Amino acid sequence: MRTLPGPTDHVVVVGAGLSGLSAALHLLGAGRRVTVVERAGLPGGRAGRIERGGYRIDTGPTVLTMPDLIEEAFAAVGERLSDRLVLQQLHPAYRARFADGSELDVHTDPRAMEAEVERFAGPRAADGYRRLRRWLEQVYQAQHRRFIDSNFDSPLQLLHPDLARLAALGGFGRLDDRIGRFLTDPRLRRVFSFQALYAGVPPARALAAYAVIAYMDTVAGVYFPRGGMHALPRAMADAAAAAGAAFRYGTPVTRLERAGGRISAVVTADERITCDAVVLTPDLPIAYRLLGRRPRRPVRLRHAPSAVVLHAGGARTWPGTAHHTLSFGAAWERTFDELTRRGDLMSDPSLLVTRPTTSDPALAPPGRHLHYVLAPCPNTETGPGAEGWSALAPRYRDGLLSLLERRGFTGLATAEDLGTVTPADWAAQGLAAGTPFSAAHTFAQTGPFRPRNLVRGTENAVLAGCGTTPGVGVPTVLISGKLAAARVTGLRPPRSRAGAPRTGERTVPA
């Protein structure tokens, strides 16, 4: 593994999102002095927080998996996850509702899920689920050590026995086809393949290797922090500060000062912070602009679809919803074509409805609930541009609320409007193509072919975040921070493993 040459005693981390905080904790654990510079007034990056009318609204991800990675980051500075954070394992992880009126609770406990699948689709489907679960575990084990939790310096690093194991498992076939070998019911196949959208690729075209995301969701467990998702970056920042990190909030970086091939200082409007190394976590276009150079690629980066997010509050709730409810439309392949090729808004959308107050009522005023509706949509390169969303957003919000009313969420249309986030808002934050999901995980943008975390021409800078390796999602972003720290220190922290809840975690029904 290549590491940064020269001194690395003082490291400036630009960005206090999850990747930056992960990097900071691992750097502190390796004895480095760390300064974190963040343009917002609080930590979290995309996992931020808005307080509005007594509601505490998470602005970013709502699904948390693989808490081992959080434990690992706290352990780097001698702390335990339970010292800073209470995690609840969600039961069920999701509730799936289909266009034909059927419902399926997605459990991560194998016996509970086997019984639920048998109730839903019969004993043959339950047997298929058992075999699918074993396959998901094998796919994860074949990938995690070599292809996810690794710094790549060359595609030749792929030439390893784990690559042969992954190929033997069918990892280079198509995801939808491989899931179909275990489950013939199209509703069940959706539950184990919709996660490919997180990677920006339709299940029919995604590599079967991306089933690793379904493993995280349906096998390793889905969790929720007390205090909301923003409690995670807040806890990580507090642990980093206690370990000696200096934080500069409300401080945008204006430029990087150079001395030859090295960055000598990070410059803000009010301060010049000298440094020995820099970890850059902003979205790739911003990071490259600060560096003054962009790596050459044979083909332009292709970005994942974006999302519209509706925040709503009120006293009304629905007994048939869980913490996370997947509301599937009748259409499937057509909607992916609309999102990724035609650039149209979904004509029959599948939606994620999250009610965080199911697990933590304190996130809303007494007697009220908070709802978060995520609707995938094209990014601004393939669909409507950022400027078009100012007129489109109110109509699209009304359309989504009407659709949800028809799907049983009666009264949601008259709930308190706590805000709508569109690709225009993501673009205004500097996110390429107006998407929070960064570069899509096509084969040409995965592993050693994804933008690397070292940038040629700069000796002492490392990238972290969802645009670089290993990719998009809370677990992989946490890993990216650890991998960036390893580039600085040359040290390799113990590898994480998926497992049962650890001490200090508790499970609650949702």
Short mmCIF file of C-alpha atoms in Angstrom, two decimals:
data_model
loop_
_atom_site.label_atom_id
_atom_site.label_comp_id
_atom_site.label_asym_id
_atom_site.label_seq_id
_atom_site.Cartn_x
_atom_site.Cartn_y
_atom_site.Cartn_z
CA MET A 1 0.00 0.00 0.00
CA ARG A 2 1.33 3.40 -0.98
CA THR A 3 1.55 5.91 1.85
CA LEU A 4 2.27 9.62 1.94
CA PRO A 5 5.97 10.46 1.88
CA GLY A 6 7.54 12.92 4.29
CA PRO A 7 6.28 14.18 7.64
CA THR A 8 2.62 13.65 8.57
CA ASP A 9 2.57 14.91 12.16
CA HIS A 10 -0.22 17.47 11.75
CA VAL A 11 -3.12 16.51 9.49
CA VAL A 12 -5.92 18.86 8.48
CA VAL A 13 -9.17 17.09 7.66
CA VAL A 14 -11.42 19.20 5.41
CA GLY A 15 -15.02 18.28 6.18
CA ALA A 16 -16.63 16.92 9.36
CA GLY A 17 -18.90 14.43 7.61
CA LEU A 18 -18.81 10.75 8.43
CA SER A 19 -15.72 10.07 6.31
CA GLY A 20 -13.82 13.01 7.78
CA LEU A 21 -14.73 12.07 11.34
CA SER A 22 -13.75 8.45 10.72
CA ALA A 23 -10.40 9.61 9.32
CA ALA A 24 -9.90 11.96 12.27
CA LEU A 25 -10.49 9.22 14.85
CA HIS A 26 -8.15 6.75 13.13
CA LEU A 27 -5.48 9.45 12.72
CA LEU A 28 -5.74 10.45 16.38
CA GLY A 29 -5.43 6.81 17.37
CA ALA A 30 -2.18 6.64 15.40
CA GLY A 31 -0.75 9.61 17.28
CA ARG A 32 -1.31 12.37 14.73
CA ARG A 33 -2.35 15.90 15.62
CA VAL A 34 -5.62 16.63 13.84
CA THR A 35 -7.49 19.79 12.91
CA VAL A 36 -10.95 19.41 11.34
CA VAL A 37 -12.25 22.30 9.23
CA GLU A 38 -15.97 22.27 8.43
CA ARG A 39 -17.95 24.86 6.45
CA ALA A 40 -21.21 24.16 8.32
CA GLY A 41 -21.87 25.13 11.91
CA LEU A 42 -22.09 21.51 13.08
CA PRO A 43 -20.62 18.10 12.24
CA GLY A 44 -22.27 15.56 9.98
CA GLY A 45 -21.89 16.78 6.41
CA ARG A 46 -24.77 15.15 4.55
CA ALA A 47 -25.83 13.56 7.85
CA GLY A 48 -26.76 16.97 9.22
CA ARG A 49 -29.64 18.24 11.33
CA ILE A 50 -32.34 20.90 10.94
CA GLU A 51 -34.53 21.96 13.87
CA ARG A 52 -37.89 23.30 12.79
CA GLY A 53 -41.03 23.84 14.88
CA GLY A 54 -39.86 21.43 17.57
CA TYR A 55 -38.93 18.73 15.05
CA ARG A 56 -35.35 17.46 14.85
CA ILE A 57 -34.92 16.54 11.20
CA ASP A 58 -32.07 14.41 9.86
CA THR A 59 -30.99 15.79 6.48
CA GLY A 60 -29.15 12.75 5.15
CA PRO A 61 -29.15 8.96 5.40
CA THR A 62 -31.86 7.24 7.44
CA VAL A 63 -30.60 3.64 7.26
CA LEU A 64 -27.68 2.56 9.45
CA THR A 65 -26.00 -0.82 9.04
CA MET A 66 -22.67 -2.41 10.00
CA PRO A 67 -22.19 -0.76 13.43
CA ASP A 68 -18.90 -2.69 13.76
CA LEU A 69 -17.36 0.08 11.68
CA ILE A 70 -18.50 2.71 14.17
CA GLU A 71 -17.16 0.59 17.02
CA GLU A 72 -13.84 0.39 15.19
CA ALA A 73 -13.59 4.18 14.85
CA PHE A 74 -14.27 4.77 18.54
CA ALA A 75 -11.85 1.99 19.50
CA ALA A 76 -9.08 3.85 17.65
CA VAL A 77 -9.13 6.47 20.43
CA GLY A 78 -9.73 4.00 23.26
CA GLU A 79 -13.48 4.45 23.53
CA ARG A 80 -16.47 2.17 23.09
CA LEU A 81 -19.50 2.84 20.96
CA SER A 82 -21.70 2.40 24.04
CA ASP A 83 -19.84 5.25 25.77
CA ARG A 84 -21.18 7.71 23.21
CA LEU A 85 -24.19 6.24 21.44
CA VAL A 86 -27.21 4.03 22.04
CA LEU A 87 -28.17 1.98 18.99
CA GLN A 88 -31.50 0.26 18.58
CA GLN A 89 -31.75 -2.68 16.20
CA LEU A 90 -34.94 -2.35 14.20
CA HIS A 91 -37.45 -5.21 14.15
CA PRO A 92 -38.46 -5.37 11.38
CA ALA A 93 -35.61 -3.79 9.47
CA TYR A 94 -38.17 -2.78 6.82
CA ARG A 95 -41.84 -3.34 6.09
CA ALA A 96 -42.43 -3.86 2.38
CA ARG A 97 -45.85 -2.95 0.95
CA PHE A 98 -46.66 -3.99 -2.62
CA ALA A 99 -49.06 -2.71 -5.25
CA ASP A 100 -51.27 -5.81 -4.87
CA GLY A 101 -51.90 -4.96 -1.20
CA SER A 102 -49.60 -7.62 0.26
CA GLU A 103 -47.06 -6.85 2.98
CA LEU A 104 -43.80 -8.45 4.09
CA ASP A 105 -41.78 -7.70 7.20
CA VAL A 106 -38.04 -7.94 6.50
CA HIS A 107 -36.26 -9.45 9.50
CA THR A 108 -32.53 -9.93 9.90
CA ASP A 109 -33.03 -12.84 12.31
CA PRO A 110 -32.91 -15.92 10.04
CA ARG A 111 -35.70 -17.87 11.78
CA ALA A 112 -38.06 -14.91 11.90
CA MET A 113 -37.44 -14.11 8.25
CA GLU A 114 -37.81 -17.71 7.15
CA ALA A 115 -41.19 -17.90 8.89
CA GLU A 116 -42.26 -14.59 7.34
CA VAL A 117 -41.27 -15.66 3.84
CA GLU A 118 -43.14 -18.93 4.26
CA ARG A 119 -46.25 -17.04 5.39
CA PHE A 120 -45.89 -14.65 2.48
CA ALA A 121 -45.01 -17.00 -0.39
CA GLY A 122 -44.98 -20.59 0.84
CA PRO A 123 -42.43 -23.23 1.93
CA ARG A 124 -40.60 -23.34 -1.39
CA ALA A 125 -39.86 -19.62 -1.11
CA ALA A 126 -38.68 -20.12 2.49
CA ASP A 127 -36.19 -22.73 1.27
CA GLY A 128 -35.03 -20.29 -1.42
CA TYR A 129 -34.55 -17.63 1.26
CA ARG A 130 -32.36 -19.99 3.33
CA ARG A 131 -30.14 -20.64 0.33
CA LEU A 132 -30.09 -16.95 -0.62
CA ARG A 133 -29.02 -15.93 2.87
CA ARG A 134 -26.08 -18.38 2.77
CA TRP A 135 -25.10 -17.01 -0.64
CA LEU A 136 -25.26 -13.38 0.59
CA GLU A 137 -22.98 -14.27 3.50
CA GLN A 138 -20.51 -15.95 1.14
CA VAL A 139 -20.54 -12.97 -1.26
CA TYR A 140 -19.86 -10.60 1.61
CA GLN A 141 -16.99 -12.70 2.95
CA ALA A 142 -15.44 -12.97 -0.51
CA GLN A 143 -15.55 -9.20 -1.04
CA HIS A 144 -15.13 -7.44 2.26
CA ARG A 145 -11.48 -8.06 3.04
CA ARG A 146 -10.05 -7.76 -0.45
CA PHE A 147 -12.37 -5.46 -2.43
CA ILE A 148 -14.17 -3.19 0.06
CA ASP A 149 -11.86 -2.69 3.04
CA SER A 150 -8.70 -2.17 0.97
CA ASN A 151 -6.67 0.61 -0.58
CA PHE A 152 -6.04 -0.04 -4.27
CA ASP A 153 -2.87 1.04 -6.03
CA SER A 154 -3.34 -1.11 -9.14
CA PRO A 155 -6.00 -3.27 -10.81
CA LEU A 156 -3.47 -6.10 -10.46
CA GLN A 157 -4.46 -6.27 -6.80
CA LEU A 158 -7.67 -7.89 -7.99
CA LEU A 159 -5.66 -10.99 -8.93
CA HIS A 160 -6.22 -12.81 -5.69
CA PRO A 161 -7.95 -16.07 -4.70
CA ASP A 162 -10.89 -14.02 -3.39
CA LEU A 163 -11.56 -12.92 -6.97
CA ALA A 164 -11.88 -16.55 -8.01
CA ARG A 165 -14.18 -17.19 -5.04
CA LEU A 166 -16.38 -14.26 -6.03
CA ALA A 167 -16.49 -15.45 -9.63
CA ALA A 168 -17.42 -18.96 -8.52
CA LEU A 169 -20.29 -17.48 -6.52
CA GLY A 170 -21.60 -15.80 -9.67
CA GLY A 171 -20.55 -12.32 -8.54
CA PHE A 172 -19.89 -11.17 -12.10
CA GLY A 173 -23.32 -12.17 -13.37
CA ARG A 174 -26.36 -9.91 -13.12
CA LEU A 175 -27.88 -9.23 -9.71
CA ASP A 176 -31.51 -9.72 -10.68
CA ASP A 177 -30.78 -13.03 -12.42
CA ARG A 178 -28.77 -14.35 -9.49
CA ILE A 179 -31.46 -13.42 -6.94
CA GLY A 180 -33.97 -15.11 -9.25
CA ARG A 181 -32.12 -18.41 -8.87
CA PHE A 182 -33.20 -18.45 -5.24
CA LEU A 183 -36.53 -16.61 -5.32
CA THR A 184 -39.11 -16.80 -8.09
CA ASP A 185 -41.70 -14.51 -6.49
CA PRO A 186 -41.09 -11.07 -8.09
CA ARG A 187 -42.07 -9.28 -4.89
CA LEU A 188 -39.40 -11.11 -2.89
CA ARG A 189 -36.84 -10.47 -5.61
CA ARG A 190 -37.46 -6.73 -5.25
CA VAL A 191 -36.81 -6.83 -1.51
CA PHE A 192 -33.34 -8.31 -2.10
CA SER A 193 -32.38 -6.29 -5.18
CA PHE A 194 -33.74 -2.74 -4.81
CA GLN A 195 -30.54 -1.87 -2.90
CA ALA A 196 -28.71 -1.74 -6.25
CA LEU A 197 -30.29 1.67 -6.72
CA TYR A 198 -28.06 2.94 -3.89
CA ALA A 199 -25.17 2.04 -6.17
CA GLY A 200 -26.79 3.85 -9.09
CA VAL A 201 -27.34 0.77 -11.25
CA PRO A 202 -30.64 -1.05 -12.06
CA PRO A 203 -30.79 -4.60 -10.63
CA ALA A 204 -31.09 -6.05 -14.14
CA ARG A 205 -27.73 -4.48 -15.08
CA ALA A 206 -25.94 -4.45 -11.71
CA LEU A 207 -23.24 -6.99 -11.00
CA ALA A 208 -24.37 -9.71 -8.62
CA ALA A 209 -21.44 -8.66 -6.42
CA TYR A 210 -23.56 -5.68 -5.34
CA ALA A 211 -25.69 -8.13 -3.38
CA VAL A 212 -23.28 -7.16 -0.61
CA ILE A 213 -25.58 -4.16 0.01
CA ALA A 214 -28.54 -6.51 0.47
CA TYR A 215 -26.36 -8.46 2.91
CA MET A 216 -25.88 -5.32 4.99
CA ASP A 217 -29.61 -4.55 4.99
CA THR A 218 -31.13 -8.02 5.38
CA VAL A 219 -28.50 -10.07 7.20
CA ALA A 220 -26.19 -7.82 9.23
CA GLY A 221 -29.05 -5.74 10.66
CA VAL A 222 -30.51 -2.24 10.46
CA TYR A 223 -30.04 0.12 13.41
CA PHE A 224 -31.14 3.56 14.58
CA PRO A 225 -29.29 5.82 17.02
CA ARG A 226 -31.16 7.38 19.90
CA GLY A 227 -31.32 11.06 19.00
CA GLY A 228 -31.60 10.38 15.28
CA MET A 229 -28.99 9.70 12.62
CA HIS A 230 -27.27 13.00 13.36
CA ALA A 231 -26.40 11.61 16.79
CA LEU A 232 -23.78 9.46 15.04
CA PRO A 233 -21.57 12.26 13.66
CA ARG A 234 -22.17 14.28 16.81
CA ALA A 235 -20.86 11.38 18.94
CA MET A 236 -17.89 10.84 16.63
CA ALA A 237 -17.00 14.54 16.76
CA ASP A 238 -17.24 14.56 20.55
CA ALA A 239 -14.95 11.52 20.77
CA ALA A 240 -12.45 13.14 18.40
CA ALA A 241 -12.48 16.40 20.38
CA ALA A 242 -11.95 14.46 23.62
CA ALA A 243 -8.96 12.75 21.99
CA GLY A 244 -7.40 16.10 21.12
CA ALA A 245 -8.77 17.09 17.71
CA ALA A 246 -9.30 20.81 17.09
CA PHE A 247 -12.51 21.72 15.25
CA ARG A 248 -13.21 24.82 13.17
CA TYR A 249 -16.94 25.00 12.40
CA GLY A 250 -18.54 27.57 10.12
CA THR A 251 -15.21 27.80 8.30
CA PRO A 252 -15.21 27.19 4.53
CA VAL A 253 -11.82 26.43 2.99
CA THR A 254 -10.96 28.99 0.30
CA ARG A 255 -7.74 27.48 -1.04
CA LEU A 256 -4.83 25.14 -0.41
CA GLU A 257 -1.37 26.68 -0.24
CA ARG A 258 1.40 24.74 -1.96
CA ALA A 259 5.15 24.39 -1.64
CA GLY A 260 6.21 22.39 -4.67
CA GLY A 261 4.31 19.11 -4.76
CA ARG A 262 3.11 19.40 -1.17
CA ILE A 263 0.26 21.27 0.46
CA SER A 264 1.75 23.47 3.14
CA ALA A 265 -1.37 25.13 4.51
CA VAL A 266 -5.17 25.10 4.41
CA VAL A 267 -6.46 28.65 4.04
CA THR A 268 -9.86 29.90 5.20
CA ALA A 269 -11.30 33.42 5.20
CA ASP A 270 -9.90 33.99 8.69
CA GLU A 271 -6.97 31.67 9.14
CA ARG A 272 -3.98 29.97 7.57
CA ILE A 273 -3.56 26.50 9.07
CA THR A 274 -0.15 24.99 8.38
CA CYS A 275 -0.12 21.24 7.95
CA ASP A 276 1.95 18.21 7.04
CA ALA A 277 -0.89 16.38 5.26
CA VAL A 278 -4.50 16.94 4.21
CA VAL A 279 -7.54 14.65 4.04
CA LEU A 280 -10.13 16.12 1.65
CA THR A 281 -13.72 14.90 2.04
CA PRO A 282 -15.83 17.32 -0.08
CA ASP A 283 -17.53 15.97 -3.20
CA LEU A 284 -15.01 15.25 -5.94
CA PRO A 285 -15.48 18.43 -8.03
CA ILE A 286 -14.84 20.60 -4.96
CA ALA A 287 -11.85 18.52 -3.85
CA TYR A 288 -10.30 18.64 -7.33
CA ARG A 289 -10.89 22.36 -7.57
CA LEU A 290 -9.07 22.91 -4.27
CA LEU A 291 -6.21 20.72 -5.46
CA GLY A 292 -6.07 22.53 -8.79
CA ARG A 293 -5.91 19.27 -10.72
CA ARG A 294 -8.24 16.52 -11.83
CA PRO A 295 -7.13 12.99 -12.69
CA ARG A 296 -7.57 11.99 -16.31
CA ARG A 297 -10.06 9.24 -16.98
CA PRO A 298 -10.70 7.55 -20.34
CA VAL A 299 -14.46 8.07 -19.87
CA ARG A 300 -16.34 10.78 -18.01
CA LEU A 301 -17.66 9.81 -14.57
CA ARG A 302 -21.25 8.63 -14.60
CA HIS A 303 -23.31 9.69 -11.59
CA ALA A 304 -26.00 7.82 -9.68
CA PRO A 305 -29.64 8.90 -9.71
CA SER A 306 -30.64 11.57 -7.22
CA ALA A 307 -33.62 11.80 -4.87
CA VAL A 308 -36.41 14.09 -3.78
CA VAL A 309 -36.95 14.05 -0.01
CA LEU A 310 -40.15 15.24 1.68
CA HIS A 311 -40.17 16.06 5.40
CA ALA A 312 -43.56 16.17 7.08
CA GLY A 313 -44.85 16.26 10.64
CA GLY A 314 -48.16 15.86 12.41
CA ALA A 315 -50.28 13.91 14.84
CA ARG A 316 -51.48 11.44 12.23
CA THR A 317 -49.83 8.04 11.93
CA TRP A 318 -50.66 4.71 10.33
CA PRO A 319 -50.65 1.34 12.15
CA GLY A 320 -49.41 -0.45 9.04
CA THR A 321 -46.11 1.41 8.89
CA ALA A 322 -42.81 0.53 10.56
CA HIS A 323 -39.74 2.66 11.19
CA HIS A 324 -38.85 2.04 7.52
CA THR A 325 -41.62 1.23 5.06
CA LEU A 326 -40.93 0.41 1.43
CA SER A 327 -43.90 1.31 -0.76
CA PHE A 328 -43.39 -0.49 -4.07
CA GLY A 329 -45.21 0.53 -7.22
CA ALA A 330 -46.49 -1.99 -9.73
CA ALA A 331 -43.85 -1.05 -12.30
CA TRP A 332 -40.24 -2.11 -11.83
CA GLU A 333 -37.94 -2.35 -14.86
CA ARG A 334 -39.62 0.68 -16.46
CA THR A 335 -38.94 2.90 -13.47
CA PHE A 336 -35.23 2.06 -13.51
CA ASP A 337 -35.11 2.88 -17.21
CA GLU A 338 -36.76 6.22 -16.46
CA LEU A 339 -34.26 6.99 -13.70
CA THR A 340 -31.02 5.97 -15.35
CA ARG A 341 -31.54 6.23 -19.13
CA ARG A 342 -34.50 8.37 -20.13
CA GLY A 343 -34.11 10.96 -17.37
CA ASP A 344 -37.84 10.98 -16.56
CA LEU A 345 -39.46 11.17 -13.16
CA MET A 346 -40.77 7.76 -12.10
CA SER A 347 -44.23 7.17 -13.51
CA ASP A 348 -45.02 4.55 -10.83
CA PRO A 349 -42.53 5.25 -8.07
CA SER A 350 -41.25 2.97 -5.35
CA LEU A 351 -40.70 5.02 -2.21
CA LEU A 352 -38.99 4.75 1.16
CA VAL A 353 -41.12 6.19 3.98
CA THR A 354 -39.25 6.57 7.27
CA ARG A 355 -40.91 7.44 10.57
CA PRO A 356 -38.02 7.95 13.00
CA THR A 357 -40.38 8.80 15.86
CA THR A 358 -41.34 5.11 15.87
CA SER A 359 -38.02 4.51 17.64
CA ASP A 360 -37.38 7.92 19.21
CA PRO A 361 -40.49 10.01 19.96
CA ALA A 362 -38.26 12.85 21.24
CA LEU A 363 -37.47 13.81 17.63
CA ALA A 364 -40.89 15.51 17.39
CA PRO A 365 -43.05 17.63 19.70
CA PRO A 366 -45.16 15.62 22.17
CA GLY A 367 -47.91 13.66 20.48
CA ARG A 368 -46.57 14.26 16.99
CA HIS A 369 -44.65 12.21 14.42
CA LEU A 370 -41.93 12.97 11.91
CA HIS A 371 -42.02 11.46 8.40
CA TYR A 372 -39.33 11.32 5.74
CA VAL A 373 -40.29 10.29 2.20
CA LEU A 374 -37.51 9.49 -0.27
CA ALA A 375 -38.37 9.28 -3.97
CA PRO A 376 -35.52 8.37 -6.34
CA CYS A 377 -35.30 10.69 -9.33
CA PRO A 378 -32.90 11.34 -12.22
CA ASN A 379 -29.81 13.41 -11.52
CA THR A 380 -29.37 16.78 -13.19
CA GLU A 381 -27.24 15.32 -15.98
CA THR A 382 -29.87 12.86 -17.20
CA GLY A 383 -33.08 14.57 -16.02
CA PRO A 384 -34.33 18.08 -15.28
CA GLY A 385 -31.56 20.56 -14.58
CA ALA A 386 -31.17 22.32 -11.24
CA GLU A 387 -32.85 25.45 -12.59
CA GLY A 388 -35.93 23.47 -13.66
CA TRP A 389 -36.63 22.16 -10.17
CA SER A 390 -37.77 25.53 -8.79
CA ALA A 391 -40.99 25.24 -10.82
CA LEU A 392 -41.15 21.45 -10.75
CA ALA A 393 -40.69 20.88 -7.00
CA PRO A 394 -44.14 22.02 -5.72
CA ARG A 395 -45.98 20.01 -8.38
CA TYR A 396 -43.87 16.95 -7.80
CA ARG A 397 -44.36 17.15 -4.02
CA ASP A 398 -48.13 17.40 -4.47
CA GLY A 399 -48.06 14.43 -6.83
CA LEU A 400 -46.10 12.28 -4.37
CA LEU A 401 -48.44 13.15 -1.51
CA SER A 402 -51.48 12.28 -3.65
CA LEU A 403 -49.86 8.97 -4.55
CA LEU A 404 -49.16 8.19 -0.90
CA GLU A 405 -52.79 9.02 -0.03
CA ARG A 406 -53.91 6.42 -2.58
CA ARG A 407 -51.48 3.92 -1.07
CA GLY A 408 -53.02 4.24 2.37
CA PHE A 409 -51.17 7.16 3.93
CA THR A 410 -54.41 9.11 4.27
CA GLY A 411 -53.98 12.57 5.76
CA LEU A 412 -50.30 12.89 4.89
CA ALA A 413 -51.13 15.52 2.27
CA THR A 414 -52.43 17.83 5.02
CA ALA A 415 -49.50 17.24 7.40
CA GLU A 416 -47.10 20.00 8.37
CA ASP A 417 -44.76 20.79 5.50
CA LEU A 418 -41.27 20.70 7.00
CA GLY A 419 -39.42 21.05 3.71
CA THR A 420 -38.71 19.45 0.36
CA VAL A 421 -35.19 18.69 -0.88
CA THR A 422 -34.61 18.30 -4.63
CA PRO A 423 -31.61 17.80 -6.92
CA ALA A 424 -31.36 21.61 -7.09
CA ASP A 425 -30.65 21.67 -3.35
CA TRP A 426 -28.04 18.94 -3.64
CA ALA A 427 -26.42 20.86 -6.50
CA ALA A 428 -26.40 24.05 -4.41
CA GLN A 429 -24.36 22.16 -1.83
CA GLY A 430 -21.75 21.45 -4.48
CA LEU A 431 -22.73 17.85 -5.16
CA ALA A 432 -21.95 16.79 -8.71
CA ALA A 433 -24.99 16.14 -10.97
CA GLY A 434 -27.27 17.19 -8.12
CA THR A 435 -27.08 13.78 -6.43
CA PRO A 436 -26.10 12.85 -2.86
CA PHE A 437 -25.12 9.38 -4.13
CA SER A 438 -22.05 10.52 -6.10
CA ALA A 439 -20.51 8.39 -8.86
CA ALA A 440 -22.50 5.30 -9.82
CA HIS A 441 -21.03 1.88 -9.10
CA THR A 442 -20.66 0.69 -12.63
CA PHE A 443 -17.90 -1.85 -13.19
CA ALA A 444 -15.67 0.92 -14.58
CA GLN A 445 -16.22 2.95 -11.38
CA THR A 446 -15.74 0.25 -8.75
CA GLY A 447 -12.72 -0.98 -6.79
CA PRO A 448 -9.42 0.00 -8.45
CA PHE A 449 -11.36 1.74 -11.25
CA ARG A 450 -13.15 4.16 -8.92
CA PRO A 451 -11.50 7.58 -8.42
CA ARG A 452 -8.56 6.80 -6.16
CA ASN A 453 -7.96 8.39 -2.81
CA LEU A 454 -4.46 9.50 -3.87
CA VAL A 455 -4.18 12.26 -6.45
CA ARG A 456 -1.19 12.30 -8.79
CA GLY A 457 0.85 15.49 -8.51
CA THR A 458 0.15 16.11 -4.82
CA GLU A 459 2.34 14.23 -2.38
CA ASN A 460 0.52 14.77 0.89
CA ALA A 461 -3.23 14.81 0.11
CA VAL A 462 -5.72 11.96 0.46
CA LEU A 463 -9.38 11.87 -0.54
CA ALA A 464 -12.21 10.35 1.49
CA GLY A 465 -15.97 10.18 1.04
CA CYS A 466 -18.47 8.47 -1.21
CA GLY A 467 -16.88 9.62 -4.49
CA THR A 468 -13.68 7.72 -3.88
CA THR A 469 -12.99 4.16 -2.76
CA PRO A 470 -14.83 2.10 -1.63
CA GLY A 471 -18.00 4.03 -2.49
CA VAL A 472 -21.51 5.14 -1.54
CA GLY A 473 -23.31 4.40 1.73
CA VAL A 474 -22.73 4.95 5.44
CA PRO A 475 -20.60 1.79 5.96
CA THR A 476 -18.39 2.42 2.93
CA VAL A 477 -17.97 6.10 3.77
CA LEU A 478 -16.77 5.15 7.25
CA ILE A 479 -14.33 2.73 5.64
CA SER A 480 -13.14 5.45 3.26
CA GLY A 481 -12.10 7.57 6.23
CA LYS A 482 -10.20 4.65 7.73
CA LEU A 483 -8.49 3.93 4.41
CA ALA A 484 -7.51 7.60 4.06
CA ALA A 485 -5.96 7.54 7.53
CA ALA A 486 -4.02 4.40 6.59
CA ARG A 487 -2.56 6.27 3.59
CA VAL A 488 -1.23 8.87 6.03
CA THR A 489 0.02 6.61 8.80
CA GLY A 490 0.93 3.40 6.98
CA LEU A 491 -0.85 1.53 9.78
CA ARG A 492 -3.63 -0.96 9.16
CA PRO A 493 -6.38 -1.05 11.81
CA PRO A 494 -8.04 -4.40 12.57
CA ARG A 495 -10.63 -5.28 9.96
CA SER A 496 -14.27 -5.06 10.93
CA ARG A 497 -16.63 -8.00 10.90
CA ALA A 498 -20.41 -8.16 10.81
CA GLY A 499 -22.02 -9.66 13.85
CA ALA A 500 -24.62 -9.46 16.57
CA PRO A 501 -25.25 -6.29 18.60
CA ARG A 502 -22.41 -5.46 20.96
CA THR A 503 -22.43 -4.45 24.59
CA GLY A 504 -24.38 -1.25 25.07
CA GLU A 505 -26.66 -1.86 22.09
CA ARG A 506 -30.22 -2.87 22.66
CA THR A 507 -32.93 -3.99 20.35
CA VAL A 508 -36.46 -2.66 20.25
CA PRO A 509 -39.48 -3.57 18.14
CA ALA A 510 -40.47 -1.00 15.57
#
